[in-house]
Amino acid sequence: MLEKIDHIGIAVKNADASIAIFNALLNQIPIKEERVESENVRTVFYKSGDSKIELLEALSDESAIAKFIEKRGEGVHHIAFAVDDIYAEITRLKNEGFVFTRDEPFVGADNKLVIFIHPKSSNSVLIELCQEIK
Ligand code: ZN
């Protein structure tokens, strides 16, 4: 089951510049910051009620975030839904015709097992499924 929106990912050119903006907007400082070397990104998380905002800065030109910004500019990059059983959801959604960007979930930021649905099968919105690693 897609339980709730876990976070909204926002692609930014410079996380330090964006931290200043989001600190002022949300009237708080980030709850955590993490580099995901496998994805070549630096992530910065804010809390907003039950959900989070994830700022994503590319650490190299090879990063998907760098390519996204080059094509579409900064802005909303993905919506992440929390799931209780990521493998069951992948099977269910594949049966519904959704296409994933990878075959298997992988360890992403924030201690989560994650996988992405290709935007071509979800109205041009990149969707992340994430399950807490216990
Ligand atoms: Zn995310």
Coordinates of N, CA, C and O and ligand atoms in Angstrom, one line a residue:
M1 N 0.8 -1.2 0.0 CA 0.0 0.0 0.0 C 0.9 1.3 0.0 O 1.9 1.3 0.7
L2 N 0.5 2.3 -0.8 CA 1.2 3.5 -0.7 C 0.6 4.3 0.4 O -0.5 4.8 0.4
E3 N 1.4 4.3 1.5 CA 0.8 4.8 2.8 C 0.6 6.3 2.9 O -0.4 6.7 3.5
K4 N 1.6 7.0 2.5 CA 1.5 8.5 2.6 C 2.6 9.1 1.7 O 3.5 8.3 1.3
I5 N 2.6 10.4 1.5 CA 3.7 11.0 0.9 C 4.8 11.1 1.9 O 4.7 11.8 2.9
D6 N 5.9 10.4 1.7 CA 7.1 10.4 2.6 C 7.8 11.7 2.4 O 8.2 12.4 3.4
H7 N 8.1 12.1 1.1 CA 8.8 13.3 0.9 C 8.6 13.8 -0.6 O 8.2 13.0 -1.4
I8 N 8.9 15.0 -0.8 CA 9.0 15.6 -2.2 C 10.4 16.0 -2.4 O 11.0 16.7 -1.6
G9 N 11.0 15.5 -3.5 CA 12.3 15.7 -3.9 C 12.4 16.9 -4.8 O 11.7 17.1 -5.8
I10 N 13.3 17.8 -4.5 CA 13.5 19.1 -5.3 C 15.0 19.1 -5.8 O 15.9 19.1 -5.0
A11 N 15.1 19.2 -7.1 CA 16.5 19.3 -7.7 C 16.9 20.7 -7.6 O 16.3 21.7 -8.0
V12 N 18.1 20.9 -7.0 CA 18.7 22.3 -6.9 C 20.1 22.3 -7.4 O 20.8 21.3 -7.4
K13 N 20.5 23.4 -7.9 CA 21.9 23.6 -8.4 C 22.9 23.6 -7.3 O 24.0 23.0 -7.4
N14 N 22.6 24.3 -6.2 CA 23.5 24.6 -5.2 C 22.8 24.4 -3.8 O 22.0 25.3 -3.5
A15 N 23.0 23.3 -3.1 CA 22.3 23.1 -1.9 C 22.5 24.1 -0.9 O 21.5 24.5 -0.2
D16 N 23.7 24.7 -0.8 CA 23.9 25.7 0.2 C 23.0 27.0 0.0 O 22.5 27.5 0.9
A17 N 22.9 27.3 -1.3 CA 22.1 28.5 -1.6 C 20.6 28.1 -1.3 O 19.8 29.0 -0.8
S18 N 20.2 26.9 -1.6 CA 18.8 26.5 -1.4 C 18.5 26.3 0.1 O 17.4 26.5 0.5
I19 N 19.5 25.9 0.9 CA 19.3 25.8 2.3 C 18.9 27.1 2.9 O 18.0 27.2 3.7
A20 N 19.5 28.2 2.4 CA 19.2 29.5 2.9 C 17.7 29.8 2.6 O 17.0 30.4 3.4
I21 N 17.3 29.5 1.4 CA 15.9 29.7 0.9 C 14.9 28.9 1.8 O 13.9 29.4 2.3
F22 N 15.2 27.6 1.9 CA 14.3 26.7 2.6 C 14.3 26.9 4.2 O 13.3 26.7 4.8
N23 N 15.4 27.3 4.7 CA 15.4 27.7 6.1 C 14.5 28.9 6.4 O 13.7 28.8 7.3
A24 N 14.5 29.8 5.5 CA 13.6 31.0 5.6 C 12.2 30.6 5.4 O 11.2 31.0 6.1
L25 N 11.9 29.8 4.3 CA 10.6 29.4 4.0 C 9.9 28.6 5.1 O 8.8 28.8 5.5
L26 N 10.6 27.6 5.6 CA 10.1 26.6 6.5 C 10.3 27.0 8.0 O 9.8 26.4 8.9
N27 N 11.1 28.1 8.2 CA 11.4 28.6 9.5 C 12.0 27.5 10.4 O 11.6 27.3 11.5
Q28 N 13.0 26.8 9.8 CA 13.7 25.7 10.5 C 15.0 25.4 9.8 O 15.2 25.9 8.7
I29 N 15.8 24.6 10.4 CA 17.0 24.2 9.8 C 16.8 22.7 9.4 O 15.9 22.0 9.9
P30 N 17.7 22.2 8.4 CA 17.5 20.8 8.0 C 17.6 19.8 9.1 O 18.3 20.1 10.1
I31 N 16.9 18.7 9.0 CA 16.9 17.7 10.1 C 18.1 16.7 9.8 O 18.6 16.1 10.7
K32 N 18.5 16.6 8.5 CA 19.7 15.8 8.2 C 20.2 16.1 6.8 O 19.5 16.7 6.0
E33 N 21.5 15.7 6.7 CA 22.1 15.9 5.4 C 22.9 14.7 5.1 O 23.5 14.1 6.0
E34 N 22.9 14.2 3.9 CA 23.5 13.0 3.6 C 24.0 12.9 2.1 O 23.3 13.5 1.3
R35 N 25.1 12.3 1.9 CA 25.6 12.1 0.5 C 25.2 10.7 0.1 O 25.5 9.7 0.9
V36 N 24.6 10.5 -1.0 CA 24.4 9.2 -1.5 C 25.3 9.0 -2.7 O 25.1 9.4 -3.8
E37 N 26.5 8.3 -2.4 CA 27.5 8.2 -3.3 C 27.1 7.4 -4.6 O 27.5 7.7 -5.7
S38 N 26.3 6.4 -4.4 CA 25.8 5.5 -5.5 C 25.0 6.4 -6.5 O 25.0 6.0 -7.7
E39 N 24.4 7.4 -6.0 CA 23.6 8.3 -6.9 C 24.2 9.6 -7.3 O 23.7 10.4 -8.0
N40 N 25.4 9.8 -6.7 CA 26.1 11.0 -6.9 C 25.3 12.3 -6.5 O 25.3 13.3 -7.3
V41 N 24.7 12.2 -5.4 CA 23.9 13.3 -4.9 C 24.2 13.6 -3.5 O 24.5 12.8 -2.7
R42 N 24.0 14.9 -3.1 CA 24.0 15.4 -1.8 C 22.5 15.7 -1.5 O 21.8 16.3 -2.3
T43 N 22.0 15.1 -0.4 CA 20.6 15.3 0.0 C 20.5 16.1 1.3 O 21.4 16.0 2.2
V44 N 19.5 17.0 1.4 CA 19.3 17.7 2.6 C 17.8 17.6 2.9 O 16.9 17.8 2.0
F45 N 17.5 17.2 4.1 CA 16.1 16.9 4.5 C 15.5 17.9 5.5 O 16.2 18.3 6.4
Y46 N 14.3 18.3 5.2 CA 13.5 19.1 6.2 C 12.2 18.4 6.5 O 11.7 17.6 5.7
K47 N 11.7 18.6 7.7 CA 10.5 18.0 8.1 C 9.3 18.9 7.8 O 9.4 20.1 8.1
S48 N 8.2 18.4 7.4 CA 7.0 19.2 7.2 C 5.9 18.3 7.6 O 5.3 17.5 6.8
G49 N 5.5 18.4 8.9 CA 4.5 17.5 9.4 C 4.9 16.1 9.3 O 6.1 15.8 9.8
D50 N 4.1 15.2 8.7 CA 4.5 13.8 8.6 C 5.4 13.6 7.4 O 5.8 12.4 7.2
S51 N 5.6 14.6 6.6 CA 6.3 14.4 5.4 C 7.6 15.2 5.4 O 7.9 15.9 6.4
K52 N 8.4 15.1 4.4 CA 9.7 15.8 4.3 C 9.9 16.4 3.0 O 9.2 16.1 2.0
I53 N 10.8 17.4 3.0 CA 11.3 18.0 1.7 C 12.7 17.5 1.6 O 13.5 17.6 2.5
E54 N 13.1 17.0 0.4 CA 14.4 16.5 0.1 C 15.0 17.4 -1.0 O 14.6 17.4 -2.1
L55 N 16.1 18.2 -0.6 CA 16.8 18.9 -1.6 C 17.9 18.0 -2.2 O 18.5 17.3 -1.4
L56 N 18.0 18.0 -3.5 CA 19.0 17.1 -4.2 C 19.9 18.0 -5.0 O 19.5 18.7 -5.9
E57 N 21.2 17.9 -4.7 CA 22.2 18.6 -5.4 C 23.1 17.5 -6.1 O 23.6 16.6 -5.4
A58 N 23.4 17.7 -7.4 CA 24.3 16.7 -8.1 C 25.7 16.9 -7.6 O 26.2 18.0 -7.4
L59 N 26.4 15.7 -7.4 CA 27.8 15.8 -7.0 C 28.7 15.6 -8.2 O 29.9 15.7 -8.1
S60 N 28.1 15.2 -9.4 CA 28.9 15.1 -10.6 C 28.0 15.3 -11.8 O 26.7 15.2 -11.6
D61 N 28.6 15.6 -12.9 CA 27.8 15.8 -14.1 C 27.0 14.5 -14.6 O 26.1 14.5 -15.4
E62 N 27.5 13.3 -14.0 CA 26.9 12.1 -14.4 C 25.6 11.8 -13.6 O 24.8 10.9 -14.0
S63 N 25.4 12.6 -12.6 CA 24.3 12.3 -11.7 C 23.0 12.6 -12.5 O 22.9 13.5 -13.3
A64 N 21.9 11.8 -12.2 CA 20.6 12.0 -12.8 C 20.1 13.4 -12.5 O 19.3 14.0 -13.3
I65 N 20.5 14.0 -11.3 CA 20.0 15.3 -10.9 C 20.7 16.3 -11.9 O 20.0 17.3 -12.3
A66 N 21.9 16.2 -12.2 CA 22.6 17.1 -13.1 C 21.9 17.1 -14.5 O 21.6 18.1 -15.1
K67 N 21.5 15.9 -14.9 CA 20.9 15.7 -16.2 C 19.5 16.3 -16.2 O 19.0 17.0 -17.2
F68 N 18.8 16.1 -15.1 CA 17.4 16.7 -14.9 C 17.5 18.2 -15.0 O 16.7 18.8 -15.7
I69 N 18.4 18.8 -14.3 CA 18.5 20.3 -14.2 C 18.9 20.8 -15.6 O 18.4 21.9 -16.0
E70 N 19.8 20.1 -16.3 CA 20.2 20.5 -17.6 C 19.0 20.6 -18.6 O 18.8 21.5 -19.4
K71 N 18.1 19.6 -18.5 CA 17.0 19.5 -19.3 C 15.8 20.4 -18.9 O 15.2 21.0 -19.7
R72 N 15.5 20.4 -17.6 CA 14.3 21.0 -17.1 C 14.5 22.2 -16.1 O 13.5 22.8 -15.7
G73 N 15.7 22.4 -15.7 CA 16.0 23.4 -14.7 C 15.7 22.9 -13.3 O 15.3 21.8 -13.1
E74 N 15.9 23.8 -12.4 CA 15.7 23.4 -11.0 C 14.2 23.2 -10.8 O 13.4 23.8 -11.5
G75 N 13.8 22.5 -9.7 CA 12.4 22.4 -9.4 C 12.0 21.0 -8.9 O 12.9 20.2 -8.6
V76 N 10.7 20.7 -8.8 CA 10.2 19.5 -8.2 C 10.7 18.3 -9.1 O 10.6 18.3 -10.3
H77 N 11.4 17.4 -8.5 CA 12.0 16.3 -9.2 C 11.2 15.0 -9.0 O 11.0 14.2 -10.0
H78 N 10.8 14.7 -7.8 CA 10.0 13.4 -7.6 C 9.1 13.5 -6.4 O 9.3 14.4 -5.5
I79 N 8.1 12.7 -6.4 CA 7.2 12.5 -5.2 C 7.5 11.1 -4.7 O 7.5 10.1 -5.5
A80 N 7.8 11.0 -3.4 CA 8.1 9.7 -2.8 C 7.0 9.2 -1.9 O 6.5 10.0 -1.0
F81 N 6.5 8.0 -2.1 CA 5.5 7.4 -1.2 C 6.1 6.4 -0.3 O 6.9 5.6 -0.8
A82 N 5.7 6.4 0.9 CA 6.2 5.4 1.9 C 5.4 4.1 1.6 O 4.1 4.2 1.4
V83 N 6.0 3.0 1.6 CA 5.3 1.7 1.4 C 5.8 0.8 2.5 O 6.9 0.9 3.1
D84 N 4.9 -0.2 2.9 CA 5.3 -1.1 3.9 C 6.0 -2.4 3.4 O 6.7 -3.0 4.1
D85 N 5.7 -2.7 2.1 CA 6.3 -3.9 1.5 C 6.7 -3.5 0.1 O 5.8 -3.7 -0.8
I86 N 7.9 -3.1 -0.1 CA 8.3 -2.5 -1.5 C 8.2 -3.6 -2.5 O 7.8 -3.3 -3.7
Y87 N 8.5 -4.8 -2.2 CA 8.5 -5.9 -3.2 C 7.1 -6.2 -3.7 O 6.8 -6.4 -4.9
A88 N 6.2 -6.2 -2.7 CA 4.7 -6.5 -3.1 C 4.2 -5.3 -3.9 O 3.5 -5.6 -4.9
E89 N 4.6 -4.1 -3.6 CA 4.1 -2.9 -4.4 C 4.7 -2.9 -5.8 O 4.1 -2.6 -6.8
I90 N 6.0 -3.4 -5.9 CA 6.6 -3.4 -7.3 C 5.8 -4.4 -8.1 O 5.5 -4.2 -9.3
T91 N 5.5 -5.6 -7.5 CA 4.8 -6.6 -8.3 C 3.4 -6.1 -8.7 O 3.0 -6.2 -9.8
R92 N 2.7 -5.5 -7.7 CA 1.4 -4.9 -8.0 C 1.4 -3.9 -9.1 O 0.6 -3.9 -10.0
L93 N 2.4 -3.0 -9.0 CA 2.4 -1.9 -10.0 C 2.9 -2.3 -11.3 O 2.5 -1.8 -12.4
K94 N 3.8 -3.3 -11.4 CA 4.2 -3.9 -12.7 C 3.0 -4.5 -13.3 O 2.8 -4.4 -14.6
N95 N 2.2 -5.2 -12.6 CA 0.9 -5.8 -13.1 C 0.0 -4.8 -13.6 O -0.8 -5.0 -14.5
E96 N 0.1 -3.6 -13.1 CA -0.8 -2.5 -13.5 C -0.2 -1.8 -14.8 O -0.7 -0.8 -15.3
G97 N 1.0 -2.2 -15.2 CA 1.6 -1.7 -16.4 C 2.7 -0.6 -16.1 O 3.2 0.0 -17.1
F98 N 3.0 -0.3 -14.9 CA 4.0 0.7 -14.6 C 5.4 0.2 -14.9 O 5.7 -1.0 -14.6
V99 N 6.3 1.1 -15.3 CA 7.6 0.7 -15.7 C 8.6 1.3 -14.7 O 8.5 2.5 -14.3
F100 N 9.5 0.5 -14.2 CA 10.5 1.0 -13.2 C 11.8 1.3 -13.8 O 12.1 0.8 -14.9
T101 N 12.5 2.2 -13.2 CA 13.8 2.6 -13.8 C 14.9 1.6 -13.6 O 15.9 1.6 -14.2
R102 N 14.7 0.7 -12.6 CA 15.6 -0.4 -12.3 C 14.8 -1.6 -12.0 O 13.6 -1.5 -11.6
D103 N 15.4 -2.8 -12.0 CA 14.7 -4.0 -11.7 C 14.5 -4.3 -10.2 O 13.5 -4.8 -9.8
E104 N 15.5 -3.8 -9.5 CA 15.5 -4.1 -8.0 C 15.6 -2.8 -7.2 O 16.3 -1.9 -7.6
P105 N 15.0 -2.8 -6.0 CA 15.2 -1.6 -5.1 C 16.6 -1.5 -4.7 O 17.3 -2.5 -4.7
F106 N 17.0 -0.3 -4.3 CA 18.4 -0.1 -3.8 C 18.4 0.8 -2.6 O 17.3 1.4 -2.3
V107 N 19.5 0.9 -1.9 CA 19.6 1.7 -0.7 C 19.8 3.1 -1.1 O 20.7 3.5 -1.7
G108 N 18.8 4.0 -0.7 CA 18.8 5.4 -1.0 C 19.1 6.2 0.2 O 19.7 5.7 1.2
A109 N 18.7 7.5 0.2 CA 19.0 8.3 1.3 C 18.0 8.0 2.5 O 17.0 7.3 2.3
D110 N 18.3 8.5 3.7 CA 17.4 8.5 4.8 C 17.1 7.0 5.3 O 16.0 6.8 5.7
N111 N 18.1 6.1 5.1 CA 17.9 4.8 5.6 C 16.7 4.1 4.9 O 15.9 3.4 5.6
K112 N 16.6 4.2 3.6 CA 15.4 3.7 2.9 C 15.8 2.8 1.8 O 16.8 3.0 1.1
L113 N 15.0 1.8 1.6 CA 15.1 1.0 0.4 C 14.2 1.7 -0.7 O 13.0 1.9 -0.3
V114 N 14.7 2.0 -1.8 CA 14.0 2.8 -2.8 C 14.0 2.2 -4.2 O 14.8 1.5 -4.6
I115 N 12.9 2.6 -4.9 CA 12.9 2.3 -6.4 C 12.0 3.4 -7.0 O 11.2 4.0 -6.4
F116 N 12.3 3.7 -8.3 CA 11.6 4.8 -9.0 C 10.7 4.2 -10.1 O 11.2 3.3 -10.9
I117 N 9.6 4.8 -10.3 CA 8.7 4.5 -11.5 C 9.1 5.5 -12.5 O 9.2 6.7 -12.3
H118 N 9.3 5.0 -13.7 CA 9.7 5.9 -14.8 C 8.6 6.9 -15.1 O 7.4 6.5 -15.2
P119 N 8.9 8.2 -15.3 CA 7.9 9.2 -15.5 C 7.0 8.9 -16.8 O 5.9 9.3 -16.8
K120 N 7.6 8.1 -17.7 CA 6.8 7.9 -18.9 C 5.5 7.1 -18.7 O 4.6 7.1 -19.4
S121 N 5.5 6.4 -17.5 CA 4.3 5.6 -17.2 C 3.5 6.2 -16.1 O 2.5 5.6 -15.7
S122 N 3.9 7.4 -15.6 CA 3.1 8.0 -14.5 C 3.0 9.5 -14.8 O 3.3 10.3 -13.9
N123 N 2.4 9.8 -15.9 CA 2.0 11.2 -16.2 C 3.2 12.2 -16.1 O 3.0 13.3 -15.6
S124 N 4.4 11.7 -16.5 CA 5.6 12.6 -16.5 C 6.0 13.0 -15.1 O 6.8 13.9 -14.9
V125 N 5.5 12.3 -14.1 CA 6.0 12.5 -12.7 C 6.8 11.3 -12.3 O 6.4 10.2 -12.3
L126 N 8.0 11.6 -11.9 CA 8.9 10.6 -11.3 C 8.4 10.2 -9.9 O 8.3 11.1 -9.1
I127 N 8.1 9.0 -9.7 CA 7.5 8.5 -8.5 C 8.6 7.6 -7.8 O 9.1 6.7 -8.4
E128 N 8.8 7.9 -6.5 CA 9.7 7.0 -5.7 C 8.9 6.2 -4.7 O 7.9 6.8 -4.1
L129 N 9.2 4.9 -4.6 CA 8.6 4.1 -3.5 C 9.7 4.0 -2.5 O 10.9 3.7 -2.9
C130 N 9.4 4.2 -1.2 CA 10.5 4.0 -0.2 C 10.0 3.2 1.0 O 8.9 3.4 1.4
Q131 N 10.8 2.4 1.5 CA 10.5 1.6 2.6 C 11.6 1.7 3.6 O 12.8 1.5 3.3
E132 N 11.3 2.0 4.8 CA 12.3 2.1 5.9 C 13.0 0.8 6.1 O 12.4 -0.3 6.1
I133 N 14.3 0.9 6.2 CA 15.1 -0.3 6.5 C 15.2 -0.4 8.0 O 15.6 0.5 8.8
K134 N 14.6 -1.6 8.5 CA 14.6 -1.8 9.9 C 15.7 -2.6 10.5 O 16.4 -3.3 9.7
Ligands
ZN1 ZN 13.6 10.9 -2.7

